[in-house]
Structures are given as structure tokens and as C-alpha cells.
């Protein structure tokens, strides 16, 4: 854990992609707040203020700038659900020793994925998951919906592994962490699937499964993992037992957290260079316009994620609250 008296400058992350924003950004913000009220994630004015500071609608506007409004709203609500249930049933449950809560929550979620007609009960997370799955099935079509569900299974695998590490205050090796993060970030076959459907260019399975496109999506997932780990990790350096790229690299190299931040930035820059090279090569060899739009959407997602991370009230990148030692509601 970092000495709380140290002030760490915000690392500069290279991002060559131009910014873009959805034209209905304000509507996305308001619909996000309304959805959180609907399912009980916001219960009073103070919580609404914190939710607005997180700017989840702004995140959707930046990461899905070319999507239909319906698709961007769906993506926004999925990201809210993933953030909030990860805080409550993964990170906070591990910190409080509530591993059975995590296991039961995961199994309830899997039941929804396997049996959408099962009664949701009173749990707001499960009721919200029912809503999201029903909307996604209508929006995405059978093939992409099944791909999306498989991606959620992959997410729960990675998140479950992270809970075990957190609960034991054990740090994974660098190799273990990269594998864990590729799943727990929920991008390649979860949120990136919505890039296709919401953007109006769904890739057929044979095209999506091409090795180069899969390598590209995986590289984009890693780039965005390292963006999140570095920018949100500044506040997490003050949390006992925090696991992110910075803390993993500190263990791997036997260096201080301050030195590990520089190593994490270099890690990000190498992966970004790989992503750029893969994108360039695919553009040269593919004449499918849907693939070109997918590349543009991945680039926009990456730029949008970084821009949101630097300004949102969830991470407080410029001035992290050193008195907070674990995940809070909406991350405030």
C-alpha cells in the first residue's frame, strides 16, 4: 500500500484516436439516472448526486458515439450493472469476508442467463439483470445474444478468480493477472458485442471468429484494462490488498508502487502499439465495410474510456480521496 502522504502525478497515457461523442449525450445521462432509480440503485438525493458524479451516461456517449440511441442506452445500463455489482458482490464482498454472498449472487445471475423466465425475486441486481437480458435479446438477435451470454460466463469466471485472490490478500503473478483481467474487464465478448449490434454492423460468426479479429479484440481489451488499472489504480494504491496492474507489476519486479506506475504505462503503450499495428494490417487486407466500422468503434471505445476515466467522479484521478480504503457506492 502506498504512503498516503505521497502525491502521485497523473500518468500521461498515449492515445492516438480522435474523440467522439454521441449526439444524445444528455439524454443518455438522464436515462441512466432514471434506470438506476427504477431498480433501486439510487434511493435518495445524496445517492443521485453521487451517481451523477460518476457520469455513466457520459461514459456511454463517449464509448458508443456511433450507436443508435437504444443501443447506447442498453450499453450504458449494462456498464452500470457491471460496475455496481462488481463493487458490491466482488470487491466489497471479498473485503468483508462475504464469499458466500458472492457465490450465491453469481449462481443467481447464471440462473437468469440460463432461464430468463425464472422469477427474479426482490434483489435489485437480479431484477435489473432480467431487464437487461430481455432488452439485449430483443436488440441483438439470436447469434449475438448467445455470444453475449457466453461472454458474461467468461466475465464471471474472471471475477470469481479475482474474489479468491482478494479474500486471501494474495497477489496473482503477472501471467495470472493478465489472464484474469482479459475476462473480468468484460469487453471482448460482452461490451464489444454491443458495438456491433448498436452500431448497425453485426459481424457474422465466421467473420468475428477470424484469428486476426479475435487478436484485435483481445488487444483492445488489454489496452482498456490497463487504462482502467492505471487511472483508477491511483486511488486503489491506498487500499490494502488492492489488485491491479500497478500492484501486480510492483510484486513482479520487486519495485515500489511509484516505479510500478511507470512500468504500467510502458505496458499500456506496448499493447497500444500492438493494437495499432493489428488495426493497420486488418484495414489493408479486409474489404468488408463492417470490419472497418468495427475497427473505428474499438478505437472510439478506447479513446472514450480514457477520457471518461480522467474526468469521472468514480475515480477522482486528479485528487483521489486518500481516506477511502475500499470501493464505495458508485465509486465516490
mmCIF file of C-alpha atoms in Angstrom:
data_model
loop_
_atom_site.group_PDB
_atom_site.id
_atom_site.type_symbol
_atom_site.label_atom_id
_atom_site.label_comp_id
_atom_site.label_asym_id
_atom_site.label_seq_id
_atom_site.Cartn_x
_atom_site.Cartn_y
_atom_site.Cartn_z
ATOM 1 C CA UNK A 1 0.000 0.000 0.000
ATOM 2 C CA UNK A 2 1.260 3.461 -0.894
ATOM 3 C CA UNK A 3 2.258 6.002 1.746
ATOM 4 C CA UNK A 4 -0.778 8.317 1.981
ATOM 5 C CA UNK A 5 1.453 11.367 2.310
ATOM 6 C CA UNK A 6 2.801 10.885 -1.236
ATOM 7 C CA UNK A 7 1.187 12.768 -4.088
ATOM 8 C CA UNK A 8 1.456 10.856 -7.358
ATOM 9 C CA UNK A 9 1.217 12.843 -10.611
ATOM 10 C CA UNK A 10 -1.366 11.572 -13.085
ATOM 11 C CA UNK A 11 0.405 9.412 -15.682
ATOM 12 C CA UNK A 12 0.167 10.501 -19.297
ATOM 13 C CA UNK A 13 -1.233 7.736 -21.491
ATOM 14 C CA UNK A 14 -0.767 7.963 -25.224
ATOM 15 C CA UNK A 15 -3.995 7.781 -27.224
ATOM 16 C CA UNK A 16 -3.826 8.443 -30.986
ATOM 17 C CA UNK A 17 -7.568 8.173 -31.632
ATOM 18 C CA UNK A 18 -9.768 11.266 -32.112
ATOM 19 C CA UNK A 19 -12.517 11.946 -29.573
ATOM 20 C CA UNK A 20 -16.154 11.401 -30.485
ATOM 21 C CA UNK A 21 -19.389 11.778 -28.543
ATOM 22 C CA UNK A 22 -22.923 10.553 -29.105
ATOM 23 C CA UNK A 23 -25.272 13.377 -30.175
ATOM 24 C CA UNK A 24 -27.754 12.344 -27.455
ATOM 25 C CA UNK A 25 -25.249 12.542 -24.603
ATOM 26 C CA UNK A 26 -27.564 14.478 -22.274
ATOM 27 C CA UNK A 27 -30.417 12.061 -22.901
ATOM 28 C CA UNK A 28 -28.111 9.134 -22.084
ATOM 29 C CA UNK A 29 -27.202 10.723 -18.758
ATOM 30 C CA UNK A 30 -30.819 11.223 -17.789
ATOM 31 C CA UNK A 31 -31.885 7.750 -18.903
ATOM 32 C CA UNK A 32 -29.044 6.271 -16.826
ATOM 33 C CA UNK A 33 -30.263 8.092 -13.718
ATOM 34 C CA UNK A 34 -33.858 7.010 -14.379
ATOM 35 C CA UNK A 35 -32.799 3.359 -14.815
ATOM 36 C CA UNK A 36 -30.874 3.411 -11.531
ATOM 37 C CA UNK A 37 -33.905 4.855 -9.734
ATOM 38 C CA UNK A 38 -36.149 2.220 -11.350
ATOM 39 C CA UNK A 39 -34.154 -0.688 -9.920
ATOM 40 C CA UNK A 40 -33.297 0.804 -6.549
ATOM 41 C CA UNK A 41 -29.620 1.578 -7.137
ATOM 42 C CA UNK A 42 -30.489 5.200 -6.322
ATOM 43 C CA UNK A 43 -32.696 5.647 -3.253
ATOM 44 C CA UNK A 44 -32.318 9.293 -2.255
ATOM 45 C CA UNK A 45 -30.974 12.676 -3.350
ATOM 46 C CA UNK A 46 -27.487 12.044 -1.961
ATOM 47 C CA UNK A 47 -27.149 8.843 -3.962
ATOM 48 C CA UNK A 48 -28.420 10.578 -7.087
ATOM 49 C CA UNK A 49 -25.750 13.238 -6.632
ATOM 50 C CA UNK A 50 -23.053 10.545 -6.382
ATOM 51 C CA UNK A 51 -24.476 8.707 -9.386
ATOM 52 C CA UNK A 52 -24.436 11.881 -11.450
ATOM 53 C CA UNK A 53 -20.816 12.485 -10.473
ATOM 54 C CA UNK A 54 -19.947 9.036 -11.847
ATOM 55 C CA UNK A 55 -21.244 10.220 -15.260
ATOM 56 C CA UNK A 56 -22.224 6.797 -16.543
ATOM 57 C CA UNK A 57 -24.300 8.317 -19.336
ATOM 58 C CA UNK A 58 -21.271 10.306 -20.411
ATOM 59 C CA UNK A 59 -19.246 7.085 -20.498
ATOM 60 C CA UNK A 60 -21.782 5.534 -22.880
ATOM 61 C CA UNK A 61 -21.827 8.676 -25.046
ATOM 62 C CA UNK A 62 -18.030 8.562 -25.370
ATOM 63 C CA UNK A 63 -17.630 4.815 -25.907
ATOM 64 C CA UNK A 64 -20.654 4.280 -28.202
ATOM 65 C CA UNK A 65 -20.664 7.545 -30.180
ATOM 66 C CA UNK A 66 -21.844 5.874 -33.413
ATOM 67 C CA UNK A 67 -24.567 3.695 -31.854
ATOM 68 C CA UNK A 68 -28.315 4.018 -32.090
ATOM 69 C CA UNK A 69 -29.830 5.727 -29.053
ATOM 70 C CA UNK A 70 -31.480 2.459 -27.979
ATOM 71 C CA UNK A 71 -28.178 0.598 -28.340
ATOM 72 C CA UNK A 72 -26.211 3.233 -26.438
ATOM 73 C CA UNK A 73 -28.786 3.228 -23.614
ATOM 74 C CA UNK A 74 -28.586 -0.564 -23.403
ATOM 75 C CA UNK A 75 -24.784 -0.458 -23.301
ATOM 76 C CA UNK A 76 -24.919 2.264 -20.650
ATOM 77 C CA UNK A 77 -27.196 0.241 -18.379
ATOM 78 C CA UNK A 78 -25.047 -2.869 -18.789
ATOM 79 C CA UNK A 79 -21.944 -0.906 -17.772
ATOM 80 C CA UNK A 80 -23.737 0.476 -14.718
ATOM 81 C CA UNK A 81 -24.828 -3.012 -13.691
ATOM 82 C CA UNK A 82 -21.334 -4.439 -14.165
ATOM 83 C CA UNK A 83 -19.733 -1.618 -12.178
ATOM 84 C CA UNK A 84 -22.182 -1.709 -9.278
ATOM 85 C CA UNK A 85 -22.478 -5.449 -8.842
ATOM 86 C CA UNK A 86 -18.686 -5.765 -9.087
ATOM 87 C CA UNK A 87 -18.357 -3.217 -6.267
ATOM 88 C CA UNK A 88 -20.958 -4.929 -4.082
ATOM 89 C CA UNK A 89 -20.579 -8.641 -4.755
ATOM 90 C CA UNK A 90 -16.951 -8.907 -5.808
ATOM 91 C CA UNK A 91 -14.663 -6.278 -4.264
ATOM 92 C CA UNK A 92 -16.711 -5.318 -1.196
ATOM 93 C CA UNK A 93 -17.807 -8.912 -0.534
ATOM 94 C CA UNK A 94 -14.187 -10.067 -0.605
ATOM 95 C CA UNK A 95 -13.134 -7.222 1.697
ATOM 96 C CA UNK A 96 -15.910 -8.068 4.196
ATOM 97 C CA UNK A 97 -15.387 -11.831 4.027
ATOM 98 C CA UNK A 98 -18.809 -12.365 2.421
ATOM 99 C CA UNK A 99 -17.694 -15.066 -0.002
ATOM 100 C CA UNK A 100 -20.991 -16.932 0.235
ATOM 101 C CA UNK A 101 -22.776 -13.745 -0.844
ATOM 102 C CA UNK A 102 -20.538 -13.621 -3.896
ATOM 103 C CA UNK A 103 -21.129 -17.297 -4.720
ATOM 104 C CA UNK A 104 -24.897 -17.028 -4.300
ATOM 105 C CA UNK A 105 -25.054 -13.847 -6.357
ATOM 106 C CA UNK A 106 -23.071 -15.477 -9.161
ATOM 107 C CA UNK A 107 -25.354 -18.520 -9.208
ATOM 108 C CA UNK A 108 -28.465 -16.324 -9.212
ATOM 109 C CA UNK A 109 -27.019 -14.426 -12.171
ATOM 110 C CA UNK A 110 -26.225 -17.643 -14.037
ATOM 111 C CA UNK A 111 -29.785 -18.829 -13.480
ATOM 112 C CA UNK A 112 -31.047 -15.681 -15.179
ATOM 113 C CA UNK A 113 -28.728 -16.317 -18.136
ATOM 114 C CA UNK A 114 -29.869 -19.949 -18.402
ATOM 115 C CA UNK A 115 -33.562 -19.438 -17.583
ATOM 116 C CA UNK A 116 -34.800 -15.926 -18.375
ATOM 117 C CA UNK A 117 -38.332 -16.863 -17.272
ATOM 118 C CA UNK A 118 -37.252 -17.680 -13.707
ATOM 119 C CA UNK A 119 -38.825 -15.240 -11.202
ATOM 120 C CA UNK A 120 -36.294 -12.522 -10.286
ATOM 121 C CA UNK A 121 -37.330 -12.052 -6.659
ATOM 122 C CA UNK A 122 -36.609 -8.818 -4.794
ATOM 123 C CA UNK A 123 -32.851 -8.469 -5.354
ATOM 124 C CA UNK A 124 -32.368 -5.254 -7.398
ATOM 125 C CA UNK A 125 -29.286 -6.674 -9.138
ATOM 126 C CA UNK A 126 -31.204 -9.749 -10.310
ATOM 127 C CA UNK A 127 -34.277 -7.737 -11.329
ATOM 128 C CA UNK A 128 -32.023 -5.397 -13.302
ATOM 129 C CA UNK A 129 -30.233 -8.351 -14.902
ATOM 130 C CA UNK A 130 -33.617 -9.746 -16.051
ATOM 131 C CA UNK A 131 -34.387 -6.386 -17.637
ATOM 132 C CA UNK A 132 -31.001 -6.174 -19.355
ATOM 133 C CA UNK A 133 -31.112 -9.720 -20.734
ATOM 134 C CA UNK A 134 -34.632 -9.263 -22.104
ATOM 135 C CA UNK A 135 -33.680 -5.995 -23.797
ATOM 136 C CA UNK A 136 -30.465 -7.472 -25.188
ATOM 137 C CA UNK A 137 -32.289 -10.482 -26.639
ATOM 138 C CA UNK A 138 -34.683 -8.139 -28.470
ATOM 139 C CA UNK A 139 -31.883 -5.837 -29.607
ATOM 140 C CA UNK A 140 -29.109 -8.206 -30.640
ATOM 141 C CA UNK A 141 -30.674 -11.165 -32.421
ATOM 142 C CA UNK A 142 -30.106 -14.846 -31.555
ATOM 143 C CA UNK A 143 -26.479 -15.247 -32.658
ATOM 144 C CA UNK A 144 -25.143 -12.141 -30.988
ATOM 145 C CA UNK A 145 -27.249 -12.680 -27.882
ATOM 146 C CA UNK A 146 -25.744 -16.138 -27.416
ATOM 147 C CA UNK A 147 -22.275 -14.699 -27.994
ATOM 148 C CA UNK A 148 -23.048 -12.065 -25.378
ATOM 149 C CA UNK A 149 -24.243 -14.655 -22.842
ATOM 150 C CA UNK A 150 -21.055 -16.671 -23.371
ATOM 151 C CA UNK A 151 -19.090 -13.519 -22.721
ATOM 152 C CA UNK A 152 -20.908 -12.990 -19.428
ATOM 153 C CA UNK A 153 -19.966 -16.519 -18.356
ATOM 154 C CA UNK A 154 -16.354 -15.633 -19.154
ATOM 155 C CA UNK A 155 -16.701 -12.448 -17.087
ATOM 156 C CA UNK A 156 -17.967 -14.340 -14.030
ATOM 157 C CA UNK A 157 -15.046 -16.759 -14.313
ATOM 158 C CA UNK A 158 -12.502 -13.944 -14.148
ATOM 159 C CA UNK A 159 -14.383 -12.020 -11.471
ATOM 160 C CA UNK A 160 -14.677 -15.145 -9.332
ATOM 161 C CA UNK A 161 -10.941 -15.751 -9.550
ATOM 162 C CA UNK A 162 -10.298 -12.150 -8.509
ATOM 163 C CA UNK A 163 -12.551 -12.539 -5.463
ATOM 164 C CA UNK A 164 -10.484 -15.507 -4.291
ATOM 165 C CA UNK A 165 -7.253 -13.527 -4.581
ATOM 166 C CA UNK A 166 -8.782 -10.515 -2.838
ATOM 167 C CA UNK A 167 -10.231 -12.544 0.017
ATOM 168 C CA UNK A 168 -6.860 -14.190 0.697
ATOM 169 C CA UNK A 169 -4.970 -10.898 0.271
ATOM 170 C CA UNK A 170 -2.882 -12.779 -2.305
ATOM 171 C CA UNK A 171 -1.321 -11.106 -5.330
ATOM 172 C CA UNK A 172 -1.520 -13.033 -8.624
ATOM 173 C CA UNK A 173 1.542 -13.377 -10.794
ATOM 174 C CA UNK A 174 1.726 -11.119 -13.854
ATOM 175 C CA UNK A 175 0.800 -14.021 -16.136
ATOM 176 C CA UNK A 176 -2.149 -14.960 -13.923
ATOM 177 C CA UNK A 177 -3.341 -11.385 -13.714
ATOM 178 C CA UNK A 178 -3.303 -10.825 -17.468
ATOM 179 C CA UNK A 179 -5.486 -13.929 -17.920
ATOM 180 C CA UNK A 180 -7.784 -12.822 -15.101
ATOM 181 C CA UNK A 181 -8.157 -9.300 -16.450
ATOM 182 C CA UNK A 182 -8.920 -10.418 -20.000
ATOM 183 C CA UNK A 183 -12.113 -11.948 -18.587
ATOM 184 C CA UNK A 184 -13.008 -9.578 -15.742
ATOM 185 C CA UNK A 185 -12.898 -6.478 -17.968
ATOM 186 C CA UNK A 186 -15.974 -7.888 -19.803
ATOM 187 C CA UNK A 187 -15.106 -6.305 -23.123
ATOM 188 C CA UNK A 188 -14.109 -8.703 -25.921
ATOM 189 C CA UNK A 189 -17.307 -10.767 -25.982
ATOM 190 C CA UNK A 190 -19.575 -8.607 -23.818
ATOM 191 C CA UNK A 191 -19.444 -4.849 -24.342
ATOM 192 C CA UNK A 192 -17.703 -5.104 -27.726
ATOM 193 C CA UNK A 193 -20.581 -7.288 -28.982
ATOM 194 C CA UNK A 194 -22.830 -4.287 -28.368
ATOM 195 C CA UNK A 195 -20.513 -2.169 -30.508
ATOM 196 C CA UNK A 196 -21.579 -4.306 -33.471
ATOM 197 C CA UNK A 197 -25.294 -4.522 -32.762
ATOM 198 C CA UNK A 198 -25.786 -0.958 -31.555
ATOM 199 C CA UNK A 199 -23.690 0.371 -34.416
ATOM 200 C CA UNK A 200 -25.670 -1.483 -37.058
ATOM 201 C CA UNK A 201 -22.820 -3.660 -38.370
ATOM 202 C CA UNK A 202 -23.232 -7.083 -36.709
ATOM 203 C CA UNK A 203 -20.365 -9.336 -37.746
ATOM 204 C CA UNK A 204 -21.397 -12.901 -38.652
ATOM 205 C CA UNK A 205 -19.815 -15.607 -36.533
ATOM 206 C CA UNK A 206 -17.423 -16.756 -39.254
ATOM 207 C CA UNK A 207 -16.046 -13.233 -39.658
ATOM 208 C CA UNK A 208 -15.961 -12.389 -35.929
ATOM 209 C CA UNK A 209 -14.091 -15.636 -35.229
ATOM 210 C CA UNK A 210 -11.248 -14.889 -37.643
ATOM 211 C CA UNK A 211 -7.961 -15.118 -35.699
ATOM 212 C CA UNK A 212 -6.826 -11.604 -36.569
ATOM 213 C CA UNK A 213 -10.118 -10.030 -35.462
ATOM 214 C CA UNK A 214 -10.065 -12.025 -32.238
ATOM 215 C CA UNK A 215 -6.476 -10.948 -31.621
ATOM 216 C CA UNK A 216 -7.509 -7.348 -32.246
ATOM 217 C CA UNK A 217 -10.461 -7.511 -29.842
ATOM 218 C CA UNK A 218 -8.257 -9.124 -27.205
ATOM 219 C CA UNK A 219 -5.620 -6.432 -27.676
ATOM 220 C CA UNK A 220 -8.268 -3.710 -27.335
ATOM 221 C CA UNK A 221 -9.496 -5.404 -24.150
ATOM 222 C CA UNK A 222 -5.997 -5.335 -22.712
ATOM 223 C CA UNK A 223 -5.395 -1.712 -23.666
ATOM 224 C CA UNK A 224 -8.603 -0.691 -21.919
ATOM 225 C CA UNK A 225 -7.803 -2.892 -18.921
ATOM 226 C CA UNK A 226 -4.517 -1.056 -18.478
ATOM 227 C CA UNK A 227 -6.214 2.336 -18.919
ATOM 228 C CA UNK A 228 -8.615 1.452 -16.113
ATOM 229 C CA UNK A 229 -5.941 -0.110 -13.916
ATOM 230 C CA UNK A 230 -3.628 2.882 -14.190
ATOM 231 C CA UNK A 231 -6.178 5.680 -13.848
ATOM 232 C CA UNK A 232 -8.453 4.056 -11.276
ATOM 233 C CA UNK A 233 -5.405 2.442 -9.697
ATOM 234 C CA UNK A 234 -4.139 5.755 -8.368
ATOM 235 C CA UNK A 235 -6.871 5.710 -5.713
ATOM 236 C CA UNK A 236 -6.518 1.945 -5.196
ATOM 237 C CA UNK A 237 -2.857 2.306 -4.240
ATOM 238 C CA UNK A 238 -4.190 3.481 -0.883
ATOM 239 C CA UNK A 239 -6.369 0.380 -0.465
ATOM 240 C CA UNK A 240 -4.904 -2.582 1.457
ATOM 241 C CA UNK A 241 -4.725 -5.660 -0.753
ATOM 242 C CA UNK A 242 -5.699 -3.882 -3.985
ATOM 243 C CA UNK A 243 -5.060 -5.869 -7.159
ATOM 244 C CA UNK A 244 -4.410 -4.027 -10.390
ATOM 245 C CA UNK A 245 -1.651 -3.808 -12.990
ATOM 246 C CA UNK A 246 0.365 -1.414 -10.829
ATOM 247 C CA UNK A 247 0.367 -3.583 -7.709
ATOM 248 C CA UNK A 248 0.974 -6.755 -9.737
ATOM 249 C CA UNK A 249 3.959 -5.182 -11.500
ATOM 250 C CA UNK A 250 5.323 -3.930 -8.175
ATOM 251 C CA UNK A 251 5.368 -7.533 -6.945
ATOM 252 C CA UNK A 252 6.638 -8.935 -10.250
ATOM 253 C CA UNK A 253 9.616 -6.561 -10.427
ATOM 254 C CA UNK A 254 10.144 -6.113 -6.694
ATOM 255 C CA UNK A 255 9.838 -2.336 -7.074
ATOM 256 C CA UNK A 256 7.952 0.480 -5.337
ATOM 257 C CA UNK A 257 4.401 1.407 -6.389
ATOM 258 C CA UNK A 258 5.737 4.683 -7.776
ATOM 259 C CA UNK A 259 8.171 2.797 -10.015
ATOM 260 C CA UNK A 260 5.459 0.314 -10.944
ATOM 261 C CA UNK A 261 3.270 3.120 -12.296
ATOM 262 C CA UNK A 262 5.928 3.882 -14.906
ATOM 263 C CA UNK A 263 6.176 0.187 -15.778
ATOM 264 C CA UNK A 264 2.386 0.003 -16.117
ATOM 265 C CA UNK A 265 2.381 2.964 -18.511
ATOM 266 C CA UNK A 266 5.057 1.221 -20.620
ATOM 267 C CA UNK A 267 2.941 -1.949 -20.535
ATOM 268 C CA UNK A 268 -0.043 0.038 -21.819
ATOM 269 C CA UNK A 269 1.996 1.721 -24.541
ATOM 270 C CA UNK A 270 3.330 -1.604 -25.864
ATOM 271 C CA UNK A 271 -0.161 -3.086 -26.038
ATOM 272 C CA UNK A 272 -1.496 0.060 -27.710
ATOM 273 C CA UNK A 273 1.250 -0.219 -30.354
ATOM 274 C CA UNK A 274 0.240 -3.844 -30.967
ATOM 275 C CA UNK A 275 -3.401 -2.772 -31.289
ATOM 276 C CA UNK A 276 -2.493 -0.061 -33.790
ATOM 277 C CA UNK A 277 -0.404 -2.450 -35.887
ATOM 278 C CA UNK A 278 -3.128 -5.108 -35.926
ATOM 279 C CA UNK A 279 -5.702 -2.476 -36.939
ATOM 280 C CA UNK A 280 -3.472 -1.221 -39.750
ATOM 281 C CA UNK A 281 -2.880 -4.724 -41.066
ATOM 282 C CA UNK A 282 -6.565 -5.647 -40.991
ATOM 283 C CA UNK A 283 -7.553 -2.455 -42.794
ATOM 284 C CA UNK A 284 -5.102 -3.305 -45.569
ATOM 285 C CA UNK A 285 -6.323 -6.871 -46.017
ATOM 286 C CA UNK A 286 -10.096 -6.643 -45.451
ATOM 287 C CA UNK A 287 -12.577 -5.152 -47.887
ATOM 288 C CA UNK A 288 -15.569 -5.780 -45.609
ATOM 289 C CA UNK A 289 -17.005 -2.372 -44.594
ATOM 290 C CA UNK A 290 -18.367 -3.904 -41.388
ATOM 291 C CA UNK A 291 -14.823 -4.725 -40.305
ATOM 292 C CA UNK A 292 -13.730 -1.146 -40.937
ATOM 293 C CA UNK A 293 -16.594 0.127 -38.772
ATOM 294 C CA UNK A 294 -15.640 -2.366 -36.059
ATOM 295 C CA UNK A 295 -12.079 -1.019 -36.055
ATOM 296 C CA UNK A 296 -13.374 2.543 -35.803
ATOM 297 C CA UNK A 297 -15.695 1.554 -32.960
ATOM 298 C CA UNK A 298 -12.894 -0.144 -30.996
ATOM 299 C CA UNK A 299 -10.727 2.949 -31.382
ATOM 300 C CA UNK A 300 -13.588 5.200 -30.243
ATOM 301 C CA UNK A 301 -14.269 2.946 -27.246
ATOM 302 C CA UNK A 302 -10.631 3.197 -26.220
ATOM 303 C CA UNK A 303 -10.472 6.971 -26.505
ATOM 304 C CA UNK A 304 -13.830 7.372 -24.775
ATOM 305 C CA UNK A 305 -12.857 5.117 -21.903
ATOM 306 C CA UNK A 306 -9.688 7.112 -21.278
ATOM 307 C CA UNK A 307 -11.439 10.490 -21.489
ATOM 308 C CA UNK A 308 -14.182 9.379 -19.091
ATOM 309 C CA UNK A 309 -11.704 7.827 -16.660
ATOM 310 C CA UNK A 310 -9.797 11.098 -16.393
ATOM 311 C CA UNK A 311 -12.874 13.172 -15.572
ATOM 312 C CA UNK A 312 -15.465 10.978 -13.840
ATOM 313 C CA UNK A 313 -16.399 11.161 -10.183
ATOM 314 C CA UNK A 314 -15.844 7.442 -9.811
ATOM 315 C CA UNK A 315 -12.037 7.568 -9.969
ATOM 316 C CA UNK A 316 -11.173 11.142 -8.902
ATOM 317 C CA UNK A 317 -7.950 10.815 -10.882
ATOM 318 C CA UNK A 318 -6.685 14.326 -10.193
ATOM 319 C CA UNK A 319 -7.432 14.209 -6.452
ATOM 320 C CA UNK A 320 -8.112 10.705 -5.106
ATOM 321 C CA UNK A 321 -9.606 10.569 -1.616
ATOM 322 C CA UNK A 322 -6.819 9.060 0.466
ATOM 323 C CA UNK A 323 -9.169 8.412 3.359
ATOM 324 C CA UNK A 324 -11.187 5.863 1.365
ATOM 325 C CA UNK A 325 -9.705 2.373 1.583
ATOM 326 C CA UNK A 326 -12.146 0.357 -0.500
ATOM 327 C CA UNK A 327 -14.951 0.520 -3.061
ATOM 328 C CA UNK A 328 -17.801 2.884 -2.193
ATOM 329 C CA UNK A 329 -21.294 3.281 -3.620
ATOM 330 C CA UNK A 330 -20.894 4.494 -7.234
ATOM 331 C CA UNK A 331 -17.153 4.590 -6.516
ATOM 332 C CA UNK A 332 -17.304 8.014 -4.883
#
